[in-house]
Structures are given as structure tokens and as C-alpha cells.
XYZ file of C-alpha atoms in Angstrom:
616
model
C 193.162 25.575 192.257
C 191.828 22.012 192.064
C 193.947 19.546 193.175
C 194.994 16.419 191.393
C 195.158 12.669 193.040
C 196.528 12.453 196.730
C 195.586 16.079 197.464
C 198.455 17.326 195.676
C 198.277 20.557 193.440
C 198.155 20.727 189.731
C 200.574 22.946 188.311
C 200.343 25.498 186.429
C 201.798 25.364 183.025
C 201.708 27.608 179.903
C 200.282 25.993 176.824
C 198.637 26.573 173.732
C 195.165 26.500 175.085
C 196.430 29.389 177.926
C 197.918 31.442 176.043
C 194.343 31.688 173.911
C 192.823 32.161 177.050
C 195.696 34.922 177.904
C 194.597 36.785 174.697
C 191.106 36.884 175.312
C 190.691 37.908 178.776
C 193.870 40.417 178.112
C 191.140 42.282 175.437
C 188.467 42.020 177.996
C 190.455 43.030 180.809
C 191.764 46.514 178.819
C 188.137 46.643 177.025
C 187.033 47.455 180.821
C 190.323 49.942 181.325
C 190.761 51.362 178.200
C 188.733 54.673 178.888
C 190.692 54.877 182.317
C 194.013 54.086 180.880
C 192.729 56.963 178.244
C 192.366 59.720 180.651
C 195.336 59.055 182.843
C 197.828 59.796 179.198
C 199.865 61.844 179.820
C 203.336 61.310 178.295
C 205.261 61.063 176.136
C 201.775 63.159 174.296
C 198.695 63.488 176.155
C 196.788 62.298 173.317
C 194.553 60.516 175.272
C 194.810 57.335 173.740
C 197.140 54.627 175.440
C 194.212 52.757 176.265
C 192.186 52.265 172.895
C 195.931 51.877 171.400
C 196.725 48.632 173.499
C 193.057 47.144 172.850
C 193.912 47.349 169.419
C 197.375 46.258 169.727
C 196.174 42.775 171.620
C 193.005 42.871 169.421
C 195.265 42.002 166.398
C 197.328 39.608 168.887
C 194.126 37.366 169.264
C 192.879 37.271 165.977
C 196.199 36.011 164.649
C 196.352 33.499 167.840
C 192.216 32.473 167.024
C 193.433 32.028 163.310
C 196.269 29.472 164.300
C 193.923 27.530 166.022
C 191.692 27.877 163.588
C 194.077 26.749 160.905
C 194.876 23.275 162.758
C 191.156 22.347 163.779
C 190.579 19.583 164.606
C 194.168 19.619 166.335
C 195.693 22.306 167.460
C 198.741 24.340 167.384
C 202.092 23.801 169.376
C 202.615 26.213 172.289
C 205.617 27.884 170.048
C 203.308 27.858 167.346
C 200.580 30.296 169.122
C 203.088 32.318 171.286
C 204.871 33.308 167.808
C 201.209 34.204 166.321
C 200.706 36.071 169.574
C 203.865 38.628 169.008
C 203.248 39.006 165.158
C 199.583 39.637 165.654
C 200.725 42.166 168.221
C 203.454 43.397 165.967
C 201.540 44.058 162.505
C 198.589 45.694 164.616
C 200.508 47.711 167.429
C 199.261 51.324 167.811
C 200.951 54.355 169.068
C 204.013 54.365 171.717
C 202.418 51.401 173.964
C 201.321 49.155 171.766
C 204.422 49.064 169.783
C 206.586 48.443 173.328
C 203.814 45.936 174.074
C 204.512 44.197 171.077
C 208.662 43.701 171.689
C 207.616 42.651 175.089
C 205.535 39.820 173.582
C 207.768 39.276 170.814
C 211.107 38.586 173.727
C 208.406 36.061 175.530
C 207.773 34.355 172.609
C 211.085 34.274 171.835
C 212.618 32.130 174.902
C 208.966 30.089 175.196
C 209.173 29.078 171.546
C 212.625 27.767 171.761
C 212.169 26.492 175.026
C 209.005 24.388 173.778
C 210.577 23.133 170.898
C 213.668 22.622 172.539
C 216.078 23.555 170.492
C 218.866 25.067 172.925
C 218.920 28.648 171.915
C 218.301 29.308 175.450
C 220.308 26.983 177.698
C 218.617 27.289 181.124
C 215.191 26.454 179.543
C 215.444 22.585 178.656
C 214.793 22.008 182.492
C 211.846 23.810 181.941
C 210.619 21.197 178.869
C 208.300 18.097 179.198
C 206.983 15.991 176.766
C 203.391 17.421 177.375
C 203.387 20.568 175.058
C 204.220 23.509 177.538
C 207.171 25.129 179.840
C 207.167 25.399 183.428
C 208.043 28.639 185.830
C 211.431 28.836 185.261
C 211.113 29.322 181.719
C 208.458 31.835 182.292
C 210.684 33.879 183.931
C 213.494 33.664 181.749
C 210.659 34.650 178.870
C 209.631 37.933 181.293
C 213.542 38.878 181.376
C 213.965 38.668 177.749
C 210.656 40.904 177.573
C 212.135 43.697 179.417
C 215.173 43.459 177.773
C 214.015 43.298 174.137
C 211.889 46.564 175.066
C 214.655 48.392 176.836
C 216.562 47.825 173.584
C 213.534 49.022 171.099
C 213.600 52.148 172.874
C 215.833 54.613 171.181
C 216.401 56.864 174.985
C 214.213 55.084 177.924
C 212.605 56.491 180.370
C 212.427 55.609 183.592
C 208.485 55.355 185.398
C 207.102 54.232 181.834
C 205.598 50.920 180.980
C 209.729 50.005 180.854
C 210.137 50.368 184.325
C 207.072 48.223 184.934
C 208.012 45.175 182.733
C 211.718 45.159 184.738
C 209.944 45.067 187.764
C 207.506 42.343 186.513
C 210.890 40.316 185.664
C 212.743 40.901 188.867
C 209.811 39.852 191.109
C 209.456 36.473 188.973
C 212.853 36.011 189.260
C 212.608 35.704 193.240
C 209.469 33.298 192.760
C 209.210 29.272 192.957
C 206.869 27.084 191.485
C 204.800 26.941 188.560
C 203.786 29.389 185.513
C 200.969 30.365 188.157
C 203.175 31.423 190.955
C 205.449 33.250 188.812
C 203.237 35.004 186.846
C 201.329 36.384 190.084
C 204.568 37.581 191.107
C 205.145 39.168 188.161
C 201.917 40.594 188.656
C 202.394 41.912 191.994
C 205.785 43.749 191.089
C 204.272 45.408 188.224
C 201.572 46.729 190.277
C 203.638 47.697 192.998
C 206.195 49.545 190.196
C 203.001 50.798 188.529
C 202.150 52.866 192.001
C 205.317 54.397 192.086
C 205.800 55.954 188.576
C 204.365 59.301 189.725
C 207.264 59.818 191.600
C 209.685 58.633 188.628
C 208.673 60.566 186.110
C 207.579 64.542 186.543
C 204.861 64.488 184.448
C 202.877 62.098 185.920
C 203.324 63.512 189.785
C 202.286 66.513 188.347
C 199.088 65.374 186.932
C 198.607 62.950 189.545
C 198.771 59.838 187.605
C 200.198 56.674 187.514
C 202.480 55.714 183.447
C 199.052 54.654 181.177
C 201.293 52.393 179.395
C 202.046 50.816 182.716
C 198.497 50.224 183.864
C 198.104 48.548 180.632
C 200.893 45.846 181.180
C 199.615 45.548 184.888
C 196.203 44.051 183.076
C 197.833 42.041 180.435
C 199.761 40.751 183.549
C 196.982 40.050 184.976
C 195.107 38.465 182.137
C 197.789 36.288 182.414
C 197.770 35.059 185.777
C 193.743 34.957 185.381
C 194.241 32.348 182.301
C 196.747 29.992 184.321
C 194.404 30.063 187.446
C 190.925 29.821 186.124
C 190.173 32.988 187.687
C 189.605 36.739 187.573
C 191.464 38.715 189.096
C 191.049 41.910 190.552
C 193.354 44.592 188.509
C 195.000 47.516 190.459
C 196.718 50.233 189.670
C 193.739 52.418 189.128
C 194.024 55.941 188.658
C 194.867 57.751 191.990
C 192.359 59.556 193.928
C 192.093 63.207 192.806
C 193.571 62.790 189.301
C 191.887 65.142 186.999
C 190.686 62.047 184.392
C 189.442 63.242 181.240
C 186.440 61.582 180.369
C 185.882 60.408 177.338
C 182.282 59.547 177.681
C 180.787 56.554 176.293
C 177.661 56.327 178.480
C 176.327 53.018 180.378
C 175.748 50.192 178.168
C 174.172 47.888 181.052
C 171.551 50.589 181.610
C 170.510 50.914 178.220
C 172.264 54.946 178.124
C 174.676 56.796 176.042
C 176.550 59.549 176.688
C 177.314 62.128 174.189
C 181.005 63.506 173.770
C 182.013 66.821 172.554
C 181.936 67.940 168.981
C 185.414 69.283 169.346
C 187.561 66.723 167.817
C 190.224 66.376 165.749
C 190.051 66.416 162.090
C 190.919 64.124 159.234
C 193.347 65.509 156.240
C 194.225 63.954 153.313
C 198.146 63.156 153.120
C 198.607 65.477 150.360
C 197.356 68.288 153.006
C 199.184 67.183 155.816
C 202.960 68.493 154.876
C 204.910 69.324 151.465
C 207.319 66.467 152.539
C 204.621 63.729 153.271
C 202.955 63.849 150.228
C 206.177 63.426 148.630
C 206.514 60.361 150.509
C 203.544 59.034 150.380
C 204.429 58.941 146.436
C 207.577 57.337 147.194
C 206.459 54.473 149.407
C 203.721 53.689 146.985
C 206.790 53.441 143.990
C 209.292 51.531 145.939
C 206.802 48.656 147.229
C 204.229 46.495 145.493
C 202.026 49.572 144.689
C 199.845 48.874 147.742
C 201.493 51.453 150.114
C 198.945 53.565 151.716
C 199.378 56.879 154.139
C 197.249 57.390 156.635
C 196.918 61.131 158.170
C 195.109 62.556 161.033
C 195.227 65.759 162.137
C 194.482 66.362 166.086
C 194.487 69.724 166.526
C 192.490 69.530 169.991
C 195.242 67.606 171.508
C 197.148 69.213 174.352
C 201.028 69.077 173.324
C 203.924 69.689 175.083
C 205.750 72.573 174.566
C 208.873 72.293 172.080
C 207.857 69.367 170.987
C 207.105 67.288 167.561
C 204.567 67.878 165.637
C 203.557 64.382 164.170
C 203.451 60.620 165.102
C 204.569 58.437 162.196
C 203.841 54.611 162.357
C 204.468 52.336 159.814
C 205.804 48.628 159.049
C 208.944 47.882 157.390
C 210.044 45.434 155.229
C 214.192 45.313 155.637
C 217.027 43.335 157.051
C 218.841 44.143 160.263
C 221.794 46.176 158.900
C 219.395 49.013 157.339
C 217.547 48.869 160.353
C 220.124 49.613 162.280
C 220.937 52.901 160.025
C 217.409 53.588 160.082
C 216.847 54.080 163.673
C 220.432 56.533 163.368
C 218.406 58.848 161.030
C 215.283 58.723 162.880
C 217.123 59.297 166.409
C 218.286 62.656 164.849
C 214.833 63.610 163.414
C 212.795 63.258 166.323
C 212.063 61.419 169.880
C 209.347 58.954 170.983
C 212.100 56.043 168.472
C 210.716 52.710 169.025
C 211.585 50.041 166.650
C 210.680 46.754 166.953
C 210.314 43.279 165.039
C 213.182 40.995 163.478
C 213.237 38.470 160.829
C 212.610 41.029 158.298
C 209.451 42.549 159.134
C 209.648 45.601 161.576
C 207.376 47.968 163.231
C 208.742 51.563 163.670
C 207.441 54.183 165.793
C 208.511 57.755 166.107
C 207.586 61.659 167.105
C 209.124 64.205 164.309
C 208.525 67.600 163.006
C 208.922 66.586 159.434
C 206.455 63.277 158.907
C 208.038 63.390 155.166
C 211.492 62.568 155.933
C 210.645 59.584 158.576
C 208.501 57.505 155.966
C 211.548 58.691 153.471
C 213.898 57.230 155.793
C 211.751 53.893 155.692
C 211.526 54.154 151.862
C 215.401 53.958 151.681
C 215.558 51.284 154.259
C 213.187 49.078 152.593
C 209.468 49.043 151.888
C 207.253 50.602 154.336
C 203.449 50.306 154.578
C 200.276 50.661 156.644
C 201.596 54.426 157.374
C 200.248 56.483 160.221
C 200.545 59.764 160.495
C 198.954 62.161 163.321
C 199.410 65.262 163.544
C 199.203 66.146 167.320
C 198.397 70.390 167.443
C 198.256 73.653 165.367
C 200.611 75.867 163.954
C 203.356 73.723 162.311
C 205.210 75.699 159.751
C 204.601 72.623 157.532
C 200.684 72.607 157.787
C 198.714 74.127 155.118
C 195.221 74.269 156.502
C 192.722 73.151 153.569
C 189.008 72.836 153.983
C 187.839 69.258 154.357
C 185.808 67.400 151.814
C 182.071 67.819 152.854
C 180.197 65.143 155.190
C 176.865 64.088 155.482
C 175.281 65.144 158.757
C 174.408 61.970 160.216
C 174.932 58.339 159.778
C 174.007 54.993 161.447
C 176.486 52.339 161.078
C 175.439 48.865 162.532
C 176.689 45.146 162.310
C 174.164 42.931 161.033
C 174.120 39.271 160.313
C 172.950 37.605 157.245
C 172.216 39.277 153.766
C 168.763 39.699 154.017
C 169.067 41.957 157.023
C 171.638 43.693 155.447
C 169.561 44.955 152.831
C 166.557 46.170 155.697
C 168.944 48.288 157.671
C 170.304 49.727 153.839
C 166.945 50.292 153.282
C 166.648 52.391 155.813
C 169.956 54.339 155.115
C 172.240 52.547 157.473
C 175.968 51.513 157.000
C 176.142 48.056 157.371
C 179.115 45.579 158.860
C 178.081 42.329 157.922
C 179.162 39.381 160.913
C 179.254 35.663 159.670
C 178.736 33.054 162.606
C 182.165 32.682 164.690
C 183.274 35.921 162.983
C 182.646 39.464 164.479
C 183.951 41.962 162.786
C 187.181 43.691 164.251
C 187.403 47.026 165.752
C 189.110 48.039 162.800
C 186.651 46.798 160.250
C 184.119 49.183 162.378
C 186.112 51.935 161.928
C 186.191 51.625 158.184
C 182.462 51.303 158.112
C 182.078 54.529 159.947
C 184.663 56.061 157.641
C 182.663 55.131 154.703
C 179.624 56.829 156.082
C 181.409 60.184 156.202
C 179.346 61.812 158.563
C 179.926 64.690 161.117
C 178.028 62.798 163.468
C 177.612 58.606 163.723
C 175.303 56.297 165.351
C 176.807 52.321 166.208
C 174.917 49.897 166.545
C 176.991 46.813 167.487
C 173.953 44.436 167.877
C 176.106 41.889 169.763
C 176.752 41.985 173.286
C 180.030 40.646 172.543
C 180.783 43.356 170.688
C 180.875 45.831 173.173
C 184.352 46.937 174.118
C 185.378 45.965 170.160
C 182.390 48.768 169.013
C 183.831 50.844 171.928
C 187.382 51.350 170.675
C 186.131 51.377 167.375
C 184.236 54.478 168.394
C 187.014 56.428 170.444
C 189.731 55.348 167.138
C 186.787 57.484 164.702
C 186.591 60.345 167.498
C 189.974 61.418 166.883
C 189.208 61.430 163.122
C 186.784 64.226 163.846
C 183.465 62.193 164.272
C 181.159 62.427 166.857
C 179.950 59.188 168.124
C 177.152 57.764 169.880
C 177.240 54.360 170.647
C 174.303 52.524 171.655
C 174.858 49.222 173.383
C 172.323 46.914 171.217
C 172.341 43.509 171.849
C 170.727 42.227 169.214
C 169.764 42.868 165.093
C 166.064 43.083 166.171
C 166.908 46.093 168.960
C 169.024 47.781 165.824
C 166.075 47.636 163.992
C 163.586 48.898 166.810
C 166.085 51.582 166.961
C 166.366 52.675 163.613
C 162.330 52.788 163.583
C 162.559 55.790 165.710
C 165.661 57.601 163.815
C 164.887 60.832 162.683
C 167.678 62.464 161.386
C 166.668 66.094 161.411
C 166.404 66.200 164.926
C 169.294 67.304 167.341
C 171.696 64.751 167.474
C 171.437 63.985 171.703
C 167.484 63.730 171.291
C 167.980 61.321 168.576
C 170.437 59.174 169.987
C 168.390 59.254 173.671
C 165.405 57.963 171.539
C 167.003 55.429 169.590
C 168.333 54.402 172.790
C 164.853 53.877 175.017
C 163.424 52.092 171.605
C 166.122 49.587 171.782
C 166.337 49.265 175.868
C 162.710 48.752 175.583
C 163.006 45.597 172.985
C 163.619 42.310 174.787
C 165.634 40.650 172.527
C 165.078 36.171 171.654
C 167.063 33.614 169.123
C 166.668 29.917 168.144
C 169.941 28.001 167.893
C 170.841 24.689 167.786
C 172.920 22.796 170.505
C 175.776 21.762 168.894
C 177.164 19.257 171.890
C 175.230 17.744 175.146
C 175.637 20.962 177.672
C 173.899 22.331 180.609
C 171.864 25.245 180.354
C 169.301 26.992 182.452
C 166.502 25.132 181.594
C 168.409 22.125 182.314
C 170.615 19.694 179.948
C 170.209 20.191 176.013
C 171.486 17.212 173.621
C 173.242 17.403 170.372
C 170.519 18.879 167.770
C 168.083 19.953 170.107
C 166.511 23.368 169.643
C 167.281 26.579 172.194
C 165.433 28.930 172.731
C 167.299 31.897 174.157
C 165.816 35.147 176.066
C 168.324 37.892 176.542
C 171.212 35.771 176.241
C 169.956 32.886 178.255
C 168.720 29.657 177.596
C 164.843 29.438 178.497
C 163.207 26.356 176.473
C 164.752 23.304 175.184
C 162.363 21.945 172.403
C 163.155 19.594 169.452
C 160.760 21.146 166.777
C 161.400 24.857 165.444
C 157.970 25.949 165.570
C 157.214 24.744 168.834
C 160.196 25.919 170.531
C 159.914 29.640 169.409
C 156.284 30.016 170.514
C 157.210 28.686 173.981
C 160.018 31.888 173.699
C 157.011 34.007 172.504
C 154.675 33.016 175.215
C 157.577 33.805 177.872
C 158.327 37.226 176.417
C 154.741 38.338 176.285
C 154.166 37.250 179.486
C 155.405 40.331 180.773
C 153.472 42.267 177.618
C 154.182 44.132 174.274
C 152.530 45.726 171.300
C 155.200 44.810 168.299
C 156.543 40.867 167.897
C 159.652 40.602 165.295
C 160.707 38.301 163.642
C 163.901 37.456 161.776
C 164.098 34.233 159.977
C 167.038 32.119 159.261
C 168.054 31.377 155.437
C 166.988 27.167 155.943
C 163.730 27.952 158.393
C 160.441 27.727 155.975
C 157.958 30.472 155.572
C 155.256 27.994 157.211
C 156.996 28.046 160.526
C 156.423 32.372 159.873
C 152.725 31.738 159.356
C 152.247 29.369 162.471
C 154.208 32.225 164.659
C 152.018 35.061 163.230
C 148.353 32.497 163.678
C 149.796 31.891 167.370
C 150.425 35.983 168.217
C 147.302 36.525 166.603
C 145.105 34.183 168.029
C 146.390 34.162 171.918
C 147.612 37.938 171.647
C 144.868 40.418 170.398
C 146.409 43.464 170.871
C 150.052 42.675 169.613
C 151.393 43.080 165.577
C 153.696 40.836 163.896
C 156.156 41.720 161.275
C 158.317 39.164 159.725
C 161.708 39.650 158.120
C 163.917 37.242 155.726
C 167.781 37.331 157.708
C 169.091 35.525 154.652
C 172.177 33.811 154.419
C 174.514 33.577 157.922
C 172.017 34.915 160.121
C 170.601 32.994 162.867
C 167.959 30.401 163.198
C 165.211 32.670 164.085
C 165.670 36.439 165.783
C 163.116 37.260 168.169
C 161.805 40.959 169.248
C 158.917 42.060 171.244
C 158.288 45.666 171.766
């Protein structure tokens, strides 16, 4: 920590610009877990999805804290502003079990920091926690961590103890014994969670039995210490792994920093229209759709692979409500008697409610006479319901590629050449979510992503594992770039086995180094020393190589550095305002100093970079 004047520390306070930091390295930090957190599900379902379910839930909890900011540029927001974007992100995109608790744990925090920052004495022990500078100090984080565990506890229609509850009580007990700043409180927070994280197994049966720490927990334990990372300036090293010997399912996405996929099993579960799914769901799939703004959609998946416990519910329903407190409050009466797995959470009219019944019909009936549900989940966890009439699903295409690609022009090659396209706008990837959609609308047995960002890794990642339990097989190859996509789809054949086709589409991208021309927006260091405002960059694999102040010149210093090492193919991928003559000076320059190497050129249109760069 650096220290201020005198040698004294600076403290560590929460504020706007932390809590975006928070977000971010939160998704990272589970991005790198989720497959681990995946395996180790075991309860209350071992569906196998905890993991990808809490990515998504924070996912939607950046976005909405990214559009705040985004919304008050060149300012920005208020601390109580982008805690309270925070929790409803997290609220409107929580998945399963987890991400819904995760959600009313965020929502409590944002609760005491938001009236704590804005000082309005709902919470009388925070105004000593208030400065005129736009954050709160320790002692309101703790009180914030209190009301987290407590707001969950309450969501939960029976708790458990050694869940992800258990953890986030321990997380507020240990900051409640801690002096000093948001910093040290957090990291004690941290350290209690982890230490109630390792002790689950011997909480809760299940999870002794499988040898296994709560999934749910290990998530909090790296939001926890996402947090502690963003106050500090620092990573920090997660634990709460899974415990030696624990028989962790793999779900197989392969090494992307290697340039390899991995290939899951075809046995998945299966996607079912709602009519299909149960008498009483289609009925109130009808309903939901009448009683709201005609928007209401149901969602059902069928998992029929899924291991479930004995005696217990057939379906996970998920849906957000639209309805005051009182009907709430008879809501979660009639959905206590119809299943187990009740969490509700939310306030201020808009709710999230989560729940494990045998009949999926009468929970989003329930919701319909409490007020107007939408965004309705249903899964249906394993076979032989009494209320499942097997039908045959609606015929897929084999095989599909599905790639993000920026700029118009490139959308139109990959089209071309039978591919699914996400298109990505400059300072907007595409959402996990959006990626699923894509690789819905391909409806194929078996899918090839492309993510052609190295940013988009974990995002295309959860995407995948989300469309796996929709009955796809997915192959994910870790392309960095549009021009790697493209060397990859060169070699696509898809009447070949699936694994040979992927492995080849694989070595033809891992064997493309990958160039782009930007423009420095702001005086910066790089690694070819210090760039000015407007002055051209020429990147190689991510990295800053040549600093040049003419387009032309600067790419054919990138050219000359990639084939230095050799290459048979140059691409290139030109930006909607770069002119066709600095094309025809690239193509004279490989020609003339390069014998034995082609050159193709493609128009990226509209949002797509500068100038893409592949050699082969």
C-alpha cells in the first residue's frame, strides 16, 4: 500500500471507482473458478452449475455498474449510485440457487452503503463512517456485510447451515472484530469466509460425503476476494479450492493459452419447448403472457443427465416479479408448500424468485396471481416425472460455427462462409448471454465459438457451458483475433468428425500470429516506449511493437516484424476510414520484399478496427 505524506498510510475507502473495480475482477476472479466451483456442486442439485450461474449473476452486476458510469461520462456516478446498479444488475440477471442469494447479499450491502453515502440516517451508526469525499470507511463496511447476511438468511425460505449462508455470517462476524479501513475489514471478511468455507464439509452431509467444500461458498470466498483485491491494488491469492481427493467432474473446456480444446461428451441435456415440458406449464406460460405486457416469455430446459437426489423436485423455476410486499409475502406461503430450494429476493417492487417444485405450472401460476412475472426459467433436472410427456425435438443442423466479429464487412465474410455471427462494436463485447442466443440460433447438435477476443475468454466460456446444458456440444476455440477466426474457418470442413475438425481449426488459428493498428487515444507508455495523443500503434499479439505517425508506414514496420520469423499467407482487414491505397502499398511491400508470401485483403467495414493483421 503506498503511503501518503509523512510515511503515513492511505486508507482504504470504498468508492465509486472500487466498486467498478470490485465488479470486474469479481468476473475475472470466478471466470478462472467457475469450472471448479462447477464440479464441486453438489447441493441443494448437483447440477453442476454454481459456478457458470454466479459468472452470470455478477456478469449482469457489471454491465449495469459499466452502464452507470457510462451514463454520467464525463463525471461519474455517486458511490450509492453504482452500489444500487451493482445489486439490481445482480438481481435482474441472478441464475440458479447462488446467484439469486448472491444477489440479496449485494442488495443488503448496497443497502446500508447507499444510505450511509448519502447520509440520510436510515442507518444510525453509519454517519461516523461519512466524509465529504464520496465514500464510507470500515465501519460502515461492516455494518453493510451484517446486513448482507441478514438480508440472505431472510430470502431463504428454510437455511441451511454449511451453504454460502454460513459463509457470508462468518464473513460478517470476522469484520466485525476488525479495525481500520475498508481494506482491513474486507480482508477480514475474507479470511473468515475462507476459513468457514473449509469447514462446510463437516456442516452439511452432502458435501463430507463427496468430499467437497459448499460451491456457493467458494464463490462468495472470490467475490470476497475481488473485493479486497480492488481496495488494495492487488491480486490476491483465492483459497478454498476443492479438497484433495474430491471426485471433480470435469467439464472440459481445453487450454486456451496453448492454443487446445477439449471436447466434452455428447450426453447432455436436452432443450423442450414449454408446451412439452408439463400440462400445467404450458398453461402458465399462457397466463403470464395475458396478465403482463404481452412480453412474458418461458424458458424450459430439460436435463435429463443430471444426477438428482432421491425424493426430490423435479424442476427449477426462476423468474422476476413485478408486485408489492404484501403479495410477496403470500407468495412465498404458496411456494413454501409446493416445493424447497424458496429464495426470494428484491424489494421496491421488483423481485427475483427462486424455487425447486414438482409442478413448474403452479409456481409461475402463483407469480401470475401475485403480479406479473417474466424472464421464466424452467429446468427440468431428471427423467421420469409423471408430468413429462417425452416429444421428439425439432431437428438440428449438424454443425455450426458461431463467432464474434467486428465491423459489418467482416460480418458478411464469416456469413459467407456459413458462420453465425455476434457482431462487437468498440467498448462493447457482447455478453455471455448474447453468445448464447447466437448459438441458439444456429441450432446445431454440435457448435464451434470463436470468441476472437482475448477478452472474451471466460465470457465465451460460460456462454459455452450455459448452451451445454441445452443439449449442444461445444468446442470452444480460444481465438484471439477476427483474422485467426478466419484462418480457422479456412480449414472447416464440416463432414468430418467433429474432434478432427475442431483439432484442425484449432492448429490453423494457433498457427496465425495475430497484428492491429490503433490509435493512442492519450500520452501512455507502451513497450516500444511512450506514444502521444494520435499517434499510430502497431500491436503484435496484444502488445505494442511500433509507434509510427503515418498508417502505411506503421503497419509495414508490424509486417516486417511478423515475417521476420516467416509465413506463407499475410491478411489483411481494413478499417471503414483507412483508403484502399494504403491496401495496395501493403500488398507492393509483401510482394516486393517477400517472394514467397500471398496477400489477401478484406473490407472490416463499419466498427472494426484500424487495420487487422494476420500472417500464416
Amino acid at each position: 500500500m503506498p503511503d501518503g505524506q509523512g510515511g503515513e498510510q492511505v486508507p482504504q475507502n470504498l468508492d465509486a471507482v472500487a466498486v467498478r473495480a470490485w465488479c470486474l475482477l469479481a468476473l475475472d476472479a470466478l471466470g478462472r473458478a467457475r469450472e471448479e466451483i462447477d464440479s464441486i456442486n453438489v447441493y441443494p442439485v448437483a447440477d453442476g452449475d454454481t459456478g457458470t450461474n454466479l459468472y452470470l449473476t455478477v456478469e449482469s452486476a457489471s454491465q449495469a455498474v459499466d452502464a452507470v458510469f457510462t451514463g454520467h461520462e464525463p463525471a461519474r456516478p455517486s458511490l450509492a449510485e453504482t452500489m444500487r446498479a451493482m445489486a439490481h444488475g445482480a438481481l435482474i440477471g441472478a441464475r440458479g440457487n447462488s446467484g439469486t442469494i448472491l444477489s440479496q447479499l449485494l442488495r443488503g450491502m448496497a443497502q446500508v452503503i447507499g444510505a450511509a453515502a448519502e447520509g440520510d440516517g436510515a442507518h444510525e451508526a453509519e454517519p461516523a463512517g461519512i466524509s465529504e469525499a464520496d465514500h464510507v470507511e470500515g465501519r460502515t463496511l461492516e455494518h453493510a456485510l451484517r446486513q448482507a447476511a441478514e438480508s440472505a438468511y431472510q430470502a431463504v425460505a428454510h437455511p441451511v447451515e454449511g451453504t454460502v449462508l454460513t459463509v457470508a455470517t462468518a464473513a460478517a462476524d470476522a469484520a466485525s472484530g476488525a479495525a481500520g479501513d475498508c481494506g482491513a475489514v474486507a480482508r477480514a471478511a475474507y479470511e473468515g469466509a475462507c476459513a468457514a468455507l473449509e469447514a462446510t464439509p463437516g456442516q452439511l452431509a452432502v458435501l463430507g460425503r463427496a468430499g467437497v467444500v459448499d460451491a456457493g461458498g467458494r464463490g462468495l470466498v472470490a467475490v470476497l476476494g475481488a473485493l479486497v483485491g480492488a481496495l488494495a491494488g492487488e491480486t490476491v491469492a483465492l483459497r478454498g479450492a476443492v479438497p484433495k481427493g474430491a471426485a471433480a467432474r470435469s467439464t472440459g473446456f481445453g487450454n486456451a493459452a496453448s492454443g487446445t480444446a477439449a471436447f466434452p461428451s455428447t450426453a447432455a441435456p436436452r432443450t423442450v419447448s414449454p408446451s412439452t415440458a408439463s400440462p400445467s406449464t404450458a398453461s402458465a406460460s399462457a397466463a403470464s403472457a395475458d396478465a403482463g405486457s404481452g412480453h412474458a416469455r418461458v424458458e424450459a430446459v430439460e436435463c435429463d443427465d443430471l444426477p438428482v437426489e432421491e425424493g426430490g423436485p423435479a424442476f427449477e423455476v426462476i423468474y422476476l416479479l413485478e408486485a408489492g410486499d404484501s403479495a410477496v409475502a403470500r407468495l412465498r406461503t404458496r411456494l413454501d408448500r409446493l416445493g424447497d430450494s424458496l429464495v426470494v429476493v428484491g424489494g421496491d417492487g421488483l423481485w427475483n424468485v427462486h424455487v425447486h417444485v414438482d409442478d413448474a405450472g403452479a409456481a409461475v401460476e402463483a407469480g401470475v396471481e401475485a403480479g406479473r412475472p417474466h424472464r421464466i426459467r424452467i429446468t427440468h433436472f431428471g427423467v421420469g416425472d409423471a408430468h413429462t410427456t417425452p416429444q421428439p425435438p425439432r431437428e438440428r443442423a449438424q454443425r455450426a460455427i458461431v463467432a464474434v466479429v467486428p465491423g459489418e464487412g467482416l460480418a458478411g465474410l464469416y456469413g459467407e462462409a456459413g458462420a453465425t455471427t455476434v457482431p462487437t462494436r468498440v467498448g462493447e463485447p457482447p455478453a455471455s448471454g448474447e453468445l448464447v442466443e447466437a448459438i441458439r440460433r444456429a441450432h446445431a447438435r454440435e457448435v464451434v465459438l470463436l470468441p476472437n477476443d482475448a477478452d472474451l475468454r471466460h465470457t465465451a466460456a460460460a456462454a459455452a457451458a450455459q448452451a451445454r446444458t441445452e443439449g449442444v456440444r461445444v468446442a470452444l476455440i480460444p481465438t484471439r483475433s477476427a483474422v485467426q477466426g478466419i484462418a480457422a474457418l479456412a480449414v472447416h470442413e464440416p463432414d468430418r468428425p467433429f474432434d478432427e475438425d475442431v483439432v484442425a481449426m484449432t492448429s490453423a488459428a494457433g498457427a496465425t500470429r495475430y497484428g492491429e493498428l490503433s490509435v493512442a487515444e492519450r500520452q501512455s507508455w507502451t513497450m516500444a516506449g511512450i506514444c502521444q495523443a494520435g499517434d499510430v500503434l502497431g500491436l503484435i499479439d496484444g502488445d505494442v511493437a511500433v509507434i509510427g505517425s503515418e498508417v502505411a508506414r506503421t503497419a509495414a514496420g508490424v509486417l516486417d516484424r511478423m515475417l521476420s520469423a516467416g509465413g506463407e499467407m499475410v491478411t489483411l482487414v481494413l478499417g471503414e476510414s483507412v483508403p484502399e491505397t494504403v491496401a495496395e502499398h501493403l500488398e507492393k511491400h509483401v510482394r516486393e520484399a517477400y517472394l514467397a508470401v500471398d496477400t489477401v485483403v478484406y473490407r472490416g467495414g463499419r466498427q472494426s478496427a484500424l487495420l487487422l493483421i494476420g500472417v500464416e
